Coordinates of C-alpha atoms in Angstrom, one line a residue:
M5 CA 95.7 128.3 95.5
L6 CA 98.6 126.7 97.2
L7 CA 99.6 128.5 100.4
E8 CA 103.2 128.8 101.4
K9 CA 104.7 125.4 102.1
N10 CA 104.1 124.4 105.7
D11 CA 104.3 121.4 107.9
Y12 CA 100.8 120.3 106.7
S13 CA 102.1 120.2 103.1
Q14 CA 104.6 117.5 104.2
Q15 CA 101.7 115.5 105.8
I16 CA 99.5 115.6 102.7
E17 CA 102.4 114.3 100.6
Y18 CA 102.9 111.6 103.2
L19 CA 99.3 110.6 103.0
Y20 CA 99.4 110.6 99.1
H21 CA 102.4 108.2 99.2
K22 CA 100.3 105.6 101.0
S23 CA 99.1 102.7 98.7
L24 CA 96.9 99.7 98.6
V25 CA 99.1 98.0 96.0
L26 CA 99.5 94.9 98.1
E27 CA 95.7 94.7 98.9
T28 CA 92.6 93.8 96.9
P29 CA 90.1 96.5 97.8
S30 CA 87.3 94.7 95.8
D31 CA 87.6 91.7 98.1
M32 CA 87.3 93.8 101.3
D33 CA 84.0 94.1 103.1
P34 CA 82.2 96.8 101.1
V35 CA 80.9 98.7 104.1
L36 CA 84.2 98.6 106.0
Y37 CA 86.0 99.6 102.8
F38 CA 83.6 102.5 102.3
Y39 CA 84.3 103.8 105.8
F40 CA 88.0 103.3 105.3
I41 CA 88.0 105.5 102.2
D42 CA 85.6 107.9 103.9
T43 CA 88.1 108.4 106.7
I44 CA 90.9 109.0 104.3
A45 CA 88.7 111.5 102.4
H46 CA 88.1 113.4 105.7
L47 CA 91.8 113.4 106.4
D48 CA 92.5 114.7 102.9
Y49 CA 89.9 117.4 103.2
T50 CA 91.1 118.6 106.7
L51 CA 94.7 118.6 105.5
S52 CA 93.8 120.4 102.2
L53 CA 92.1 123.2 104.2
L54 CA 95.4 123.6 106.1
C55 CA 97.6 123.4 102.9
F56 CA 95.4 125.2 100.3
S57 CA 93.0 128.0 100.2
S58 CA 89.5 126.8 101.2
D59 CA 88.3 128.0 97.8
S60 CA 90.8 125.9 95.9
I61 CA 89.5 123.3 93.5
K62 CA 91.1 120.6 95.6
C63 CA 89.0 121.5 98.6
T64 CA 85.9 122.0 96.5
M65 CA 86.3 118.7 94.8
T66 CA 86.8 116.8 98.0
A67 CA 83.8 118.5 99.7
E68 CA 81.6 117.5 96.7
Y69 CA 82.9 113.9 96.9
L70 CA 82.2 113.8 100.7
R71 CA 78.8 115.3 100.2
T72 CA 77.7 112.3 98.0
R73 CA 79.0 109.9 100.7
V74 CA 76.7 111.4 103.3
D75 CA 73.7 110.0 101.4
T76 CA 75.3 106.6 100.8
A77 CA 76.1 106.3 104.5
K78 CA 72.4 106.4 105.3
Q79 CA 71.5 103.4 103.0
G80 CA 71.4 99.7 103.6
D81 CA 74.3 98.1 105.6
Y82 CA 76.2 101.4 105.4
A83 CA 73.8 102.8 108.0
L84 CA 74.7 100.1 110.4
F85 CA 78.4 101.1 110.8
P86 CA 78.1 103.7 113.5
T87 CA 76.0 101.3 115.6
F88 CA 78.4 98.5 114.8
M89 CA 81.3 100.6 116.3
V90 CA 79.4 101.1 119.5
W91 CA 78.5 97.4 119.7
L92 CA 82.2 96.6 119.0
R93 CA 83.3 98.9 121.8
D94 CA 80.8 97.4 124.2
N95 CA 81.2 93.7 123.3
H96 CA 84.6 93.3 121.7
K97 CA 86.9 95.9 123.4
E98 CA 90.1 94.4 122.0
Q99 CA 88.9 94.5 118.4
F100 CA 87.5 98.0 118.9
E101 CA 90.9 99.1 119.9
E102 CA 92.4 97.5 116.8
T103 CA 90.3 99.8 114.6
P104 CA 91.7 103.1 113.4
I105 CA 91.9 105.8 116.2
L106 CA 89.7 108.1 114.1
W107 CA 87.0 105.4 113.9
Q108 CA 87.2 105.1 117.7
L109 CA 86.9 108.9 118.2
I110 CA 84.3 109.7 115.6
Y111 CA 81.9 106.8 116.1
D112 CA 82.1 106.6 119.9
P113 CA 79.1 108.6 121.2
D114 CA 81.0 109.3 124.5
E115 CA 83.6 111.3 122.5
V116 CA 83.2 114.9 121.4
S117 CA 85.2 114.3 118.1
A118 CA 83.3 114.7 114.9
Y119 CA 83.3 115.5 111.2
L120 CA 82.2 119.1 111.1
G121 CA 81.7 120.5 107.7
F122 CA 83.8 117.4 106.6
R123 CA 86.7 118.6 108.8
I124 CA 88.0 116.3 111.5
V125 CA 87.4 118.1 114.8
L126 CA 88.7 116.5 118.0
D127 CA 87.6 119.3 120.3
P128 CA 84.7 121.5 119.1
N129 CA 85.7 124.1 121.7
S130 CA 89.3 124.5 120.4
K131 CA 90.3 126.9 117.7
I132 CA 93.8 125.4 117.4
P133 CA 94.4 123.4 114.3
L134 CA 95.3 119.7 114.7
P135 CA 99.1 119.3 114.9
P136 CA 100.8 118.0 111.7
Q137 CA 102.0 114.9 113.5
F138 CA 98.3 113.9 114.1
F139 CA 97.9 113.5 110.3
H140 CA 101.1 111.4 110.0
D141 CA 99.9 109.1 112.8
M142 CA 96.4 108.8 111.4
A143 CA 97.8 107.9 107.9
D144 CA 100.0 105.2 109.5
D145 CA 97.1 103.9 111.6
L146 CA 94.8 103.6 108.6
F147 CA 97.4 101.9 106.4
G148 CA 98.7 99.5 109.0
M149 CA 98.8 95.9 107.6
K150 CA 97.0 94.4 110.6
F151 CA 94.1 96.8 110.2
L152 CA 93.9 96.4 106.4
R153 CA 93.8 92.6 106.7
S154 CA 91.1 92.9 109.4
I155 CA 88.5 94.5 107.0
Y156 CA 88.3 91.6 104.6
P157 CA 85.3 89.4 105.2
E158 CA 87.5 86.7 106.7
G159 CA 89.4 89.2 108.9
P160 CA 88.5 89.8 112.5
I161 CA 86.6 93.1 112.0
G162 CA 85.0 91.7 108.8
K163 CA 83.8 88.6 110.7
L164 CA 82.4 90.7 113.6
F165 CA 80.6 93.0 111.2
A166 CA 79.0 90.0 109.6
E167 CA 78.0 88.7 113.0
F168 CA 76.6 92.1 113.9
K169 CA 74.5 92.3 110.7
R170 CA 72.9 88.9 111.5
K171 CA 71.6 90.2 114.9

């Protein structure tokens, strides 16, 4: 059920207008691409809760999709990503700061931000929803050309992830 149009509706439309048409996702590092799409799915889910009834098929569908990703994230090289982000923060600060802000917040153990019930929560003690501008900024951050180019194997983050896996 669609709730009355609100500022979040504009942000979900803004997110849906983003595209990878100029990229080749199949050539991106598979683990980095997985976490890129995972972050977009969490943005979508959080926005959907603010735009639609939590019982809507949109929210249910996204939650089911995210649930399957939880198991995948525990397997093989996918399980290395959270530790990679800490290693990146500790050893390659400049590159860490080039990753999406959500990656920095979610995967930094010194931060309180988390995915709770698949929702993005920056402050677990706050009951105030994230402001609409947050979603706009995160969409721009995730689809920035510099970041997208960095997650190919020959890109800066891709190369550092390969180095991290060799250790």
